[in-house]
CSV table of C-alpha atoms in Angstrom, one decimal:
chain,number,residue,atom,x,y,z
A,27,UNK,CA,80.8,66.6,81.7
A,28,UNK,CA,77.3,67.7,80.3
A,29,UNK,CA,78.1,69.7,76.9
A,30,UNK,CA,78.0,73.6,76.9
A,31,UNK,CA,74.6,74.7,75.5
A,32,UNK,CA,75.6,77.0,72.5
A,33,UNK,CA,75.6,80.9,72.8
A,34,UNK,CA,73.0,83.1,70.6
A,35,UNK,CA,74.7,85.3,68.3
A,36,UNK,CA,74.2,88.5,70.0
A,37,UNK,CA,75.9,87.2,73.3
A,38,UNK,CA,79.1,89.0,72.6
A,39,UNK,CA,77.5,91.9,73.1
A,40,UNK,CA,76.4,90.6,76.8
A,41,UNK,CA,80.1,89.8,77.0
A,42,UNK,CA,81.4,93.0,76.5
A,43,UNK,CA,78.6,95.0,79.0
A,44,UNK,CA,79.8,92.3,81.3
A,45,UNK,CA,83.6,92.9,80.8
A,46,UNK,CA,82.5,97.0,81.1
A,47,UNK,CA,81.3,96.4,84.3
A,48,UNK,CA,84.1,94.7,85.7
A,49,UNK,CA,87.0,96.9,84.0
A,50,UNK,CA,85.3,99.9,85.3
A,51,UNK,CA,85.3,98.5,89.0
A,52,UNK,CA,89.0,97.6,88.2
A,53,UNK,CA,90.0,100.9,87.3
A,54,UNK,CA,87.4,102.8,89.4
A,55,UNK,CA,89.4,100.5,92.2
A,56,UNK,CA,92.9,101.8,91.4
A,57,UNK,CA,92.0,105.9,90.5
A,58,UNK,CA,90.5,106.1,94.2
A,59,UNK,CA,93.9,106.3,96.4
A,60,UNK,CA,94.9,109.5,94.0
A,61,UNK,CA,91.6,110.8,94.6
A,62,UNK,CA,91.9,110.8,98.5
A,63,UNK,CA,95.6,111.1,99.1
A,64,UNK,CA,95.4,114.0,100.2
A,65,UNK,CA,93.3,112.7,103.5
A,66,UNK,CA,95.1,109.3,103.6
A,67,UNK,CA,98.2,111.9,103.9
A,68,UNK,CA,96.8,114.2,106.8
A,69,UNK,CA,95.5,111.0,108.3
A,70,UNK,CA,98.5,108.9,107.8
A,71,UNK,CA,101.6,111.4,108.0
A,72,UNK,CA,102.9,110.4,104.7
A,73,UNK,CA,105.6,112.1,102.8
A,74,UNK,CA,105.6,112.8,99.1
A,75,UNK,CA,108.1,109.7,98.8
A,76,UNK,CA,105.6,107.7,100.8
A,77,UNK,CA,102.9,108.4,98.6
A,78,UNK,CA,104.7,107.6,95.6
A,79,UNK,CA,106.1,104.7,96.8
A,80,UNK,CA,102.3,103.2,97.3
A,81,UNK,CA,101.5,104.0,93.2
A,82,UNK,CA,105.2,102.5,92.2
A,83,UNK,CA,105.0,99.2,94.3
A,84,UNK,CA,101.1,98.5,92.5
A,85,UNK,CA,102.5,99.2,89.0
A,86,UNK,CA,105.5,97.4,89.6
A,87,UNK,CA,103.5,94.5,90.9
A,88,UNK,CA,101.5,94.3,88.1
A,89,UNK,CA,104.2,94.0,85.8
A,90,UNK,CA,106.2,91.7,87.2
A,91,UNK,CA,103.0,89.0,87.8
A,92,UNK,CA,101.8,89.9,83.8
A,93,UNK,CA,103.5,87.3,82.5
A,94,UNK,CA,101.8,84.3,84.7
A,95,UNK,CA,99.2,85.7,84.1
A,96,UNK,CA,98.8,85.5,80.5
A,97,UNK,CA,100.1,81.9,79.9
A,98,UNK,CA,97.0,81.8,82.6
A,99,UNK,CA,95.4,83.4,80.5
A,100,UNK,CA,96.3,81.2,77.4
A,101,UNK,CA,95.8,77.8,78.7
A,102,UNK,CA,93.3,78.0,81.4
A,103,UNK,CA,89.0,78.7,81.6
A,104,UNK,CA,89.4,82.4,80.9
A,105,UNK,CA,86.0,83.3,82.3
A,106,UNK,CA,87.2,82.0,85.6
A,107,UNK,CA,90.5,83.6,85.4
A,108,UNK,CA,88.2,87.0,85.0
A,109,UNK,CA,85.5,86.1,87.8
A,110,UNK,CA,88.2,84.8,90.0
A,111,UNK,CA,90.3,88.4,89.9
A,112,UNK,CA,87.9,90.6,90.4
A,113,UNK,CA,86.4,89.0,93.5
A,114,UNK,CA,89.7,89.3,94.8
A,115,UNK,CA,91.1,92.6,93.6
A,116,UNK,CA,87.9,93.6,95.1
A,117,UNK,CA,88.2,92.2,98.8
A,118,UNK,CA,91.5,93.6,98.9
A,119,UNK,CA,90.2,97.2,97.7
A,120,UNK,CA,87.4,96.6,100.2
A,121,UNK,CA,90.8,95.9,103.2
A,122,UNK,CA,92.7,98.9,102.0
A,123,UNK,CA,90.0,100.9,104.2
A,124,UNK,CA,91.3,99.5,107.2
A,125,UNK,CA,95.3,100.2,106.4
A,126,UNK,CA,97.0,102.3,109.3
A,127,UNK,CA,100.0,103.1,107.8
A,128,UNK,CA,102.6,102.9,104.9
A,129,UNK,CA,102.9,99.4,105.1
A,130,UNK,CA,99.8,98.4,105.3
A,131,UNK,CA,98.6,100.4,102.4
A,132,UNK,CA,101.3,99.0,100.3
A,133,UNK,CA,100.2,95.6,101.5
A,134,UNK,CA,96.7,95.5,100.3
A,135,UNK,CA,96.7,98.7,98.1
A,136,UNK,CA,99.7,98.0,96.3
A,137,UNK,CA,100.4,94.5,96.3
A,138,UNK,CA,96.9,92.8,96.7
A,139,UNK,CA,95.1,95.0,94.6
A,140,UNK,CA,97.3,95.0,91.6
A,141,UNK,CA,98.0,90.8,92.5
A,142,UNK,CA,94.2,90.6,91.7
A,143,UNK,CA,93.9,93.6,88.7
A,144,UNK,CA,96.8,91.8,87.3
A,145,UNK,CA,94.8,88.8,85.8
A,146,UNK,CA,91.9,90.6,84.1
A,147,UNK,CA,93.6,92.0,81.2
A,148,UNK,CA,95.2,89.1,79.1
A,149,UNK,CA,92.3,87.0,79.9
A,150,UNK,CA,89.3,89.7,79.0
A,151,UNK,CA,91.2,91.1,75.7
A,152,UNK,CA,91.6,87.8,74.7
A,153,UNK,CA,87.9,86.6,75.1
A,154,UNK,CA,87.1,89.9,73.3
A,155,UNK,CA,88.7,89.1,70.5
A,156,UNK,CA,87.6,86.2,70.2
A,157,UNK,CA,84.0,87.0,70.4
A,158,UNK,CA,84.6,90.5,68.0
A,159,UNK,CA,86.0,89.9,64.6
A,160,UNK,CA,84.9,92.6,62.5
A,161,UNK,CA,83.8,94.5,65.1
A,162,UNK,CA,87.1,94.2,67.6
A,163,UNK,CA,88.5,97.6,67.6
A,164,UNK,CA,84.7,99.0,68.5
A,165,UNK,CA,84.5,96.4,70.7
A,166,UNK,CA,87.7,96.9,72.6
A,167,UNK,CA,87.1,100.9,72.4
A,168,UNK,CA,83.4,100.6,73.9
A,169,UNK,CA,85.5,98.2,76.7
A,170,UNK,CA,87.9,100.9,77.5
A,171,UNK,CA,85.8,103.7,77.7
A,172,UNK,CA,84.6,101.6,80.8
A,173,UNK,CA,87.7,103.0,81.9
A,174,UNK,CA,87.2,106.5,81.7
A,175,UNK,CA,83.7,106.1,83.4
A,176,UNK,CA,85.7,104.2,86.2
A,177,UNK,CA,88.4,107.0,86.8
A,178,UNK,CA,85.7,109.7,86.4
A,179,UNK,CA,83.2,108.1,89.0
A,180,UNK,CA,86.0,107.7,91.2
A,181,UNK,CA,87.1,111.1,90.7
A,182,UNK,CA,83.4,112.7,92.0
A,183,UNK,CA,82.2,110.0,93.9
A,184,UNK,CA,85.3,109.1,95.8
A,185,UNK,CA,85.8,112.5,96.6
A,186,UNK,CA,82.5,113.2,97.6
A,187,UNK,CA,82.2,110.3,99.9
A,188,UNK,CA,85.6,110.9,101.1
A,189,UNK,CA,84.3,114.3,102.2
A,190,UNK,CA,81.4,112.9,103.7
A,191,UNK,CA,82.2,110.1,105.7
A,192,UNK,CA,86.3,110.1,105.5
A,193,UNK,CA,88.7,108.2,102.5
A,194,UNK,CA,88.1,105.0,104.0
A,195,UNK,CA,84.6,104.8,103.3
A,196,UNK,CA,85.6,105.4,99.7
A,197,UNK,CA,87.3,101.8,99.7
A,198,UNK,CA,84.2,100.3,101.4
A,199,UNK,CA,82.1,101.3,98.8
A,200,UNK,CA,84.0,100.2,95.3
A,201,UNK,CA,85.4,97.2,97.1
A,202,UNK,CA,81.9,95.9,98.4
A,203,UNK,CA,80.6,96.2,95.1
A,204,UNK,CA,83.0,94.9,92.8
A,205,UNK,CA,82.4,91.2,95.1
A,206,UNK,CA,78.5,91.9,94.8
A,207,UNK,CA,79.5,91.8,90.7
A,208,UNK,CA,82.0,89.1,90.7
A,209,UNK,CA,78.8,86.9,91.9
A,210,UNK,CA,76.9,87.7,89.1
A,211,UNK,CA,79.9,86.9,86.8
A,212,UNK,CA,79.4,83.6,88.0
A,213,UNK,CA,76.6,83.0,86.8
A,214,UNK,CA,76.7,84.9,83.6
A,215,UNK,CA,80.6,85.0,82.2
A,216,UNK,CA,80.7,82.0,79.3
A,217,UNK,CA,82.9,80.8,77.1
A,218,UNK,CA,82.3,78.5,74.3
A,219,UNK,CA,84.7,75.7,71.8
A,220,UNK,CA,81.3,76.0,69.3
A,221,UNK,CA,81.9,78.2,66.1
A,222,UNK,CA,78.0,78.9,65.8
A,223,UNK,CA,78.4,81.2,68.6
A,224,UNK,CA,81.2,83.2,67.2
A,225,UNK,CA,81.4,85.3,63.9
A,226,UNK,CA,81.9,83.6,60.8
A,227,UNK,CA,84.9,84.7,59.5
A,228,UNK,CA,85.9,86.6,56.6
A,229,UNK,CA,85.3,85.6,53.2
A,230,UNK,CA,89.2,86.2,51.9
A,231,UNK,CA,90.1,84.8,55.2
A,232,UNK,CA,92.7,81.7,55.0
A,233,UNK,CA,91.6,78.1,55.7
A,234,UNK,CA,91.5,77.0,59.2
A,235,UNK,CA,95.5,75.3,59.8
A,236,UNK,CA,95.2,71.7,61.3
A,237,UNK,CA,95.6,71.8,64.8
A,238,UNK,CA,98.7,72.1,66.4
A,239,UNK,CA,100.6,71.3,69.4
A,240,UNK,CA,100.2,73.8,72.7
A,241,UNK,CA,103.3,76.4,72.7
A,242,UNK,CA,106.0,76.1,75.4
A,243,UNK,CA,106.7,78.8,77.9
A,244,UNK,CA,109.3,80.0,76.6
A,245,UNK,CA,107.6,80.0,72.7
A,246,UNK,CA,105.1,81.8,74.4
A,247,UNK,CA,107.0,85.0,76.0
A,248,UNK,CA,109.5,84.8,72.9
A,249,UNK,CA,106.7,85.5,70.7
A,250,UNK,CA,106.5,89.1,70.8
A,251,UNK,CA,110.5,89.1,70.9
A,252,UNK,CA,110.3,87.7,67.5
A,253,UNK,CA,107.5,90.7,66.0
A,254,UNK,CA,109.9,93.5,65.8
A,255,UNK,CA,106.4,95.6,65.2
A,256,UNK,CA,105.1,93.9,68.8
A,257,UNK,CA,108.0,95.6,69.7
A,258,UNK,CA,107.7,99.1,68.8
A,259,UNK,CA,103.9,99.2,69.7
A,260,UNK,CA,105.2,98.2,73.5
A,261,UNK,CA,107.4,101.6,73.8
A,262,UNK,CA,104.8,103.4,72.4
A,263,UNK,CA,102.9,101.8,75.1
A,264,UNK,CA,105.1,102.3,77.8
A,265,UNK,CA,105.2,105.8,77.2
A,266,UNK,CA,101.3,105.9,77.6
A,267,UNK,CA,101.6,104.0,80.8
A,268,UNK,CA,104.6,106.5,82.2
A,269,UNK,CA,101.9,109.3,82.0
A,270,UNK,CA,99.0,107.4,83.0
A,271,UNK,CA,100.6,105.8,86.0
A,272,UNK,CA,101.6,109.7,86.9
A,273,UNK,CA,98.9,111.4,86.1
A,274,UNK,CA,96.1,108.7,88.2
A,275,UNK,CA,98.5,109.2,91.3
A,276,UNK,CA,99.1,112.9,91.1
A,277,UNK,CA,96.5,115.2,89.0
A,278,UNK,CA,94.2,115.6,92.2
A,279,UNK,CA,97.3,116.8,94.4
A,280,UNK,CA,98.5,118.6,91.3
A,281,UNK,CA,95.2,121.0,90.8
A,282,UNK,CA,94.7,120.8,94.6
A,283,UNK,CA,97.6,122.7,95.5
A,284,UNK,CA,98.1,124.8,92.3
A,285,UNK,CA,94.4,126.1,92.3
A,286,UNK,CA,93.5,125.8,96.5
A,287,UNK,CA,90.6,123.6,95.7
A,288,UNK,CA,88.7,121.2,97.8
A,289,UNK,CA,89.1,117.3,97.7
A,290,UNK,CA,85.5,116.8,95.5
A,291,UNK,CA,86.6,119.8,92.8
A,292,UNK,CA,90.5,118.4,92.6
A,293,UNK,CA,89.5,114.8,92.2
A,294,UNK,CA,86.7,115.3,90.3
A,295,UNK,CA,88.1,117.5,87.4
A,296,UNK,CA,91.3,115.6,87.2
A,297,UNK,CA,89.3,112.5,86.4
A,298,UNK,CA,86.4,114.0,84.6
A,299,UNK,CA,88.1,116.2,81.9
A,300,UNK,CA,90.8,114.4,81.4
A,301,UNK,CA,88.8,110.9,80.9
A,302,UNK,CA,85.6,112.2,79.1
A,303,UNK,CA,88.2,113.4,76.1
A,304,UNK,CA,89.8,109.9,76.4
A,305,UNK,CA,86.6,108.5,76.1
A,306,UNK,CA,85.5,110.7,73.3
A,307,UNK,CA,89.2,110.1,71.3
A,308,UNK,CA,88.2,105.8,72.1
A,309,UNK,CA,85.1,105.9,70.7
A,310,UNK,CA,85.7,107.8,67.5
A,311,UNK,CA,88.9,106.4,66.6
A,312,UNK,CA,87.7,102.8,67.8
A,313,UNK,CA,84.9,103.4,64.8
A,314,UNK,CA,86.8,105.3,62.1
A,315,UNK,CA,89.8,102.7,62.6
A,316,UNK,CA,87.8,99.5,62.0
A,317,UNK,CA,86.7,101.5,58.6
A,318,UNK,CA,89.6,102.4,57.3
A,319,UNK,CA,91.2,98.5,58.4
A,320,UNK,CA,89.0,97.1,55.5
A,321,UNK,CA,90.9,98.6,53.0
A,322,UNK,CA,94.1,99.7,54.3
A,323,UNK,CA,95.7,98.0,57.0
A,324,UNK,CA,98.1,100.4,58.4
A,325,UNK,CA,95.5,102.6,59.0
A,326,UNK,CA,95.8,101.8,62.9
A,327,UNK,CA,99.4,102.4,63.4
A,328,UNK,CA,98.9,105.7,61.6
A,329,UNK,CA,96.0,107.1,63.8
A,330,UNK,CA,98.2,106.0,66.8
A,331,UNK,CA,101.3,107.7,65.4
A,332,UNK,CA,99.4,111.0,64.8
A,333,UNK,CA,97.7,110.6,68.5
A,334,UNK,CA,100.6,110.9,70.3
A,335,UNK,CA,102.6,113.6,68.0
A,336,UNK,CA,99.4,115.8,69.4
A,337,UNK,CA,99.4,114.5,72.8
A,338,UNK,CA,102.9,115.6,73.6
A,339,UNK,CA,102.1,119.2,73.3
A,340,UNK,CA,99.0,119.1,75.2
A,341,UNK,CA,100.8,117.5,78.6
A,342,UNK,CA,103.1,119.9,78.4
A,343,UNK,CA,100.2,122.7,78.2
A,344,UNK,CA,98.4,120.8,81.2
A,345,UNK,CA,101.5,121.3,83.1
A,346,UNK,CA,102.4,124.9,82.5
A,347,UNK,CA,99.0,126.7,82.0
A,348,UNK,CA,98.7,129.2,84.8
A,349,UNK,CA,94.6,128.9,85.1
A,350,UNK,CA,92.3,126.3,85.9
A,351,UNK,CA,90.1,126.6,83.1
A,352,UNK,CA,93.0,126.5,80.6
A,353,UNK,CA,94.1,123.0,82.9
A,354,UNK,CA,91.2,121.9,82.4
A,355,UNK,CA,90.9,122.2,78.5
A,356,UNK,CA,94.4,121.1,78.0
A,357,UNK,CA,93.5,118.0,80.3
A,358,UNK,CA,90.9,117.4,77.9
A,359,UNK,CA,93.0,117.5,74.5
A,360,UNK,CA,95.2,115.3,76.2
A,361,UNK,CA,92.7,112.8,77.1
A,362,UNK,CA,91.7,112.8,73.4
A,363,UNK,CA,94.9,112.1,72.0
A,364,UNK,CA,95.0,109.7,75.0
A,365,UNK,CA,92.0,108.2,73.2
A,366,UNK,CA,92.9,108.0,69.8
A,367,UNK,CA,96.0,106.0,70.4
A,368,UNK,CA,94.1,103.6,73.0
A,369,UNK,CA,91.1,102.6,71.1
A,370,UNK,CA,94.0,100.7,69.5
A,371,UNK,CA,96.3,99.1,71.4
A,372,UNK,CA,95.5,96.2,71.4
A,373,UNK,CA,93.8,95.9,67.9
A,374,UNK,CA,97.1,96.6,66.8
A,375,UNK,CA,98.8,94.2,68.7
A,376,UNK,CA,96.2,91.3,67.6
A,377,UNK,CA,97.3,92.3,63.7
A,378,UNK,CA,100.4,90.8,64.1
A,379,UNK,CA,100.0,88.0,66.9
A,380,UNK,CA,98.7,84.9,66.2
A,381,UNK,CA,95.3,84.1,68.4
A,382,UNK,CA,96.6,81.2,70.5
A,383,UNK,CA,99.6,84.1,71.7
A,384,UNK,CA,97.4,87.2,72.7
A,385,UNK,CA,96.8,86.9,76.5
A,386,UNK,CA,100.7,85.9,76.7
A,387,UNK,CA,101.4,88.6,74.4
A,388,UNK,CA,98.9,91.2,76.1
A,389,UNK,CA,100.9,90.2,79.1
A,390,UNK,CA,104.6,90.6,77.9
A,391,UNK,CA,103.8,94.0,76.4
A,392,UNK,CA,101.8,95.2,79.8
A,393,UNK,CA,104.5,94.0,82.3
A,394,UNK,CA,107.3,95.6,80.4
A,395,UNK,CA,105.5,99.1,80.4
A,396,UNK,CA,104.6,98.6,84.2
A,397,UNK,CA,108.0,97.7,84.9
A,398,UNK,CA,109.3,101.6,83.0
A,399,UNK,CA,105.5,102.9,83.8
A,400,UNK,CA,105.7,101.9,88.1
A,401,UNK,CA,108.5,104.6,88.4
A,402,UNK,CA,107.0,107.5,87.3
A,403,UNK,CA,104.3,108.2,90.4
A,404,UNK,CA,107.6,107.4,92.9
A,405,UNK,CA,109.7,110.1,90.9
A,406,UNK,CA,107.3,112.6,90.8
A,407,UNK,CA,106.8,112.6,94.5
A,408,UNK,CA,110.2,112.5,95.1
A,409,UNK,CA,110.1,115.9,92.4
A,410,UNK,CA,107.2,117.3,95.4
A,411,UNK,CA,109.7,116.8,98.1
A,412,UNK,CA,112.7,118.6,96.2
A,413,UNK,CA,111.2,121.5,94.9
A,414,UNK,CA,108.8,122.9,98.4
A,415,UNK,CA,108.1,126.1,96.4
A,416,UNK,CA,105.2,123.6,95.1
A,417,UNK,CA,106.6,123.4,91.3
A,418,UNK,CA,107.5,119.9,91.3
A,419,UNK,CA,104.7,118.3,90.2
A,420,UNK,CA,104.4,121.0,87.3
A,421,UNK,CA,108.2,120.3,86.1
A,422,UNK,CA,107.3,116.4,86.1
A,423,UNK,CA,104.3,116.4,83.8
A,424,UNK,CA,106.1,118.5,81.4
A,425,UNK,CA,109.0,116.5,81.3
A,426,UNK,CA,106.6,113.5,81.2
A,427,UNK,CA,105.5,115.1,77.7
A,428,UNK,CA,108.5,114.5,76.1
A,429,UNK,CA,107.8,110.5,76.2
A,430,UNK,CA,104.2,110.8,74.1
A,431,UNK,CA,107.2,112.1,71.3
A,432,UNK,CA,109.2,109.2,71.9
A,433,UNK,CA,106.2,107.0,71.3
A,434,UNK,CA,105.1,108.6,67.9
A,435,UNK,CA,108.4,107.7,66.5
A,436,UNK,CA,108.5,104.5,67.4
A,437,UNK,CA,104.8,103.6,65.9
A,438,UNK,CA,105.6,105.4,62.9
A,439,UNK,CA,109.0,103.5,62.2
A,440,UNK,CA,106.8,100.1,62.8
A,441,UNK,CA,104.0,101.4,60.3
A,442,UNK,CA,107.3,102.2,57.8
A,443,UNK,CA,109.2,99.4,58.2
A,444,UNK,CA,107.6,96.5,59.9
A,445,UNK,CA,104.3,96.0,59.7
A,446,UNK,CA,103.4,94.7,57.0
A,447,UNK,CA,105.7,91.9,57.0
A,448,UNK,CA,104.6,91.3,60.6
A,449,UNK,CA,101.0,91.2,59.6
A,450,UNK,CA,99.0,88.6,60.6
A,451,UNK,CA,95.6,89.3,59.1
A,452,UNK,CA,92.0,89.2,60.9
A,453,UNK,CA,91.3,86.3,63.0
């Protein structure tokens, strides 16, 4: 096989605009179906169950295919893993517009889509970190504000088309061109075995080990059963998830029928102040956490511990705040916490996870927060069905708030008590 011409230095920042593209596509994707419930439901004659059912099943299939999909992820052309998924999570986005009923949508929606999103992660965090040493938390914040500009395009855009032309022109539209930019990933996605391409690494970093044998299976998914830190930073994750999962599914429905607004206004506020303070909390904290990293390591757990003391508060506002602008602000405070903790989670991960585990790892942690994180959109539409005077979705997000607490212990315990043994150092 000819030899890989090397990369020029500044091609990991091509790599990450790439990886933006196709992250915001592959959340852009999900946030749509929240965005237009409300017509799939006129449309569709779905119950509150129904249309939690169609969030829970995607969640829950993205957990349970996370951990194929990093060892994947960890042994296989990762640039192919990445091209591969979003043509596919794309054409099935692109199907969901022709669903006529419950099963269908869970079909292609649910199952298809998240069999497809499933893949990107493990593979794209991993190649990141490769590529960004010094610069990974930046890196990885920069990726996930992608994100944010997904879910907020959705939000407007969806909406707006869905207004237009009907939801299912919605699924046209993202689906069609997520393929169009899977092409161009084939082209332009690369990997590469030479160092010259990469950064150097750091001058009190320890010499290179001799090469070793590939890890089993089982060494593989053991791996973050053995970090008790890996551990602690996957509650704290789950918790995020829980919300997330929620809040993508429900926050248009939720201002829709507390504030009587129309499909463009519901969509597009839930996604817009919500995800611009996220993507404001990312960026900051993405910068100010690989400063502080230089010279005191736990200075990532601590940002994240502090992120989601302060979140838990501002959910609980969102939920019970009787007017839309005081939603709105809350929505945004809660996004920045949302942020802060985010523009880490992985970066935290990768400090104690050796390299050749991260898309395995990645994986373990994200299916076991899926697997918790898939029941929250199914329990609060189960919470619209019980309580018709409309308050269901209000009570849900403010119990929801209590789990942002639940997460801030558990970071701070592993920035106490385990981290620093778990510590792998920057590589």
């Amino acid at each position: 096989m000819k030899p890989q011409k090397p990369l020029r230095p500044g091609y990991k920042w091509e790599l990450l605009a790439l990886l933006c593209l196709a992250f915001f596509f592959h959340q852009g994707d999900r946030a749509i179906f929240g965005v237009v419930l409300p017509q799939i439901r006129a449309e569709l004659l779905l119950t509150g169950s129904q249309e939690g059912l169609v969030g829970s099943v995607l969640f829950f299939t993205l957990a349970i295919l996370m951990p194929f999909a990093g060892f994947v992820g960890d042994r296989f052309s990762k640039t192919r893993v990445i091209t591969g998924c979003l043509i596919f999570w794309s054409t099935a986005t692109l199907f969901t517009g022709f669903a006529g009923g419950v099963v269908a949508l869970v079909a292609l929606r649910s199952v298809a889509t998240a069999g497809g999103e499933a893949f990107y992660a493990p593979s794209a965090y991993s190649l990141l970190a490769k590529f960004h040493r010094s610069t990974r938390s930046i890196a990885m914040s920069v990726h996930q504000t992608a994100l944010y500009i997904g879910v907020m395009t959705s939000g407007f855009l969806g909406g707006w088309i869905a207004d237009c032309w009907g939801w299912r022109s919605a699924f046209y539209v993202f689906g069609g061109c997520g393929i169009l930019l899977g092409f161009v990933f084939i082209f332009r996605l690369r990997d590469t075995n030479d160092d010259k391409s990469l950064e150097p690494p750091p001058a009190d970093a320890p010499p290179a080990a001799a090469p070793v044998a590939e890890p089993t299976l089982f060494q593989s998914f053991a791996m973050i059963f053995r970090t008790p830190t890996a551990l602690l930073l996957t509650v704290a994750f789950t918790a995020i998830v829980c919300v997330n999962n929620a809040y993508v599914v429900w926050a248009p429905s939720f201002l829709q029928d507390k504030f009587n607004l129309s499909l463009t206004l519901a969509g597009g506020y839930a996604m817009f102040f919500h995800h611009f303070g996220a993507m404001a909390g990312v960026l900051a904290g993405g910068a100010f956490s690989d400063y502080r990293a230089r010279t005191r390591p736990t200075a990532r757990l601590e940002l994240q511990t502090v992120a989601m003391a302060l979140g838990a508060p501002a959910i609980f506002w969102m939920a019970m705040a009787p007017g839309l602008v005081s939603v709105c602000v809350a929505m945004t405070a809660f996004g920045l916490f949302r942020g802060l903790y985010e523009c880490n989670t992985h970066a935290s991960l990768f400090d104690v996870i050796p390299p050749r585990f991260r898309a395995t790892a990645v994986s373990m942690m994200t299916m076991m927060a899926f697997l918790v994180g898939s029941l929250s959109p199914l329990l609060l539409g189960r919470m619209k069905d019980i309580y018709t005077d409309g308050s269901g979705l209000t009570r849900g997000f403010a119990v929801l708030a209590s789990l942002y607490l639940v997460g801030a212990i558990a970071v701070g315990f592993a920035r106490a008590r385990t981290f620093r043994r778990d510590r792998v150092g920057l590589v």
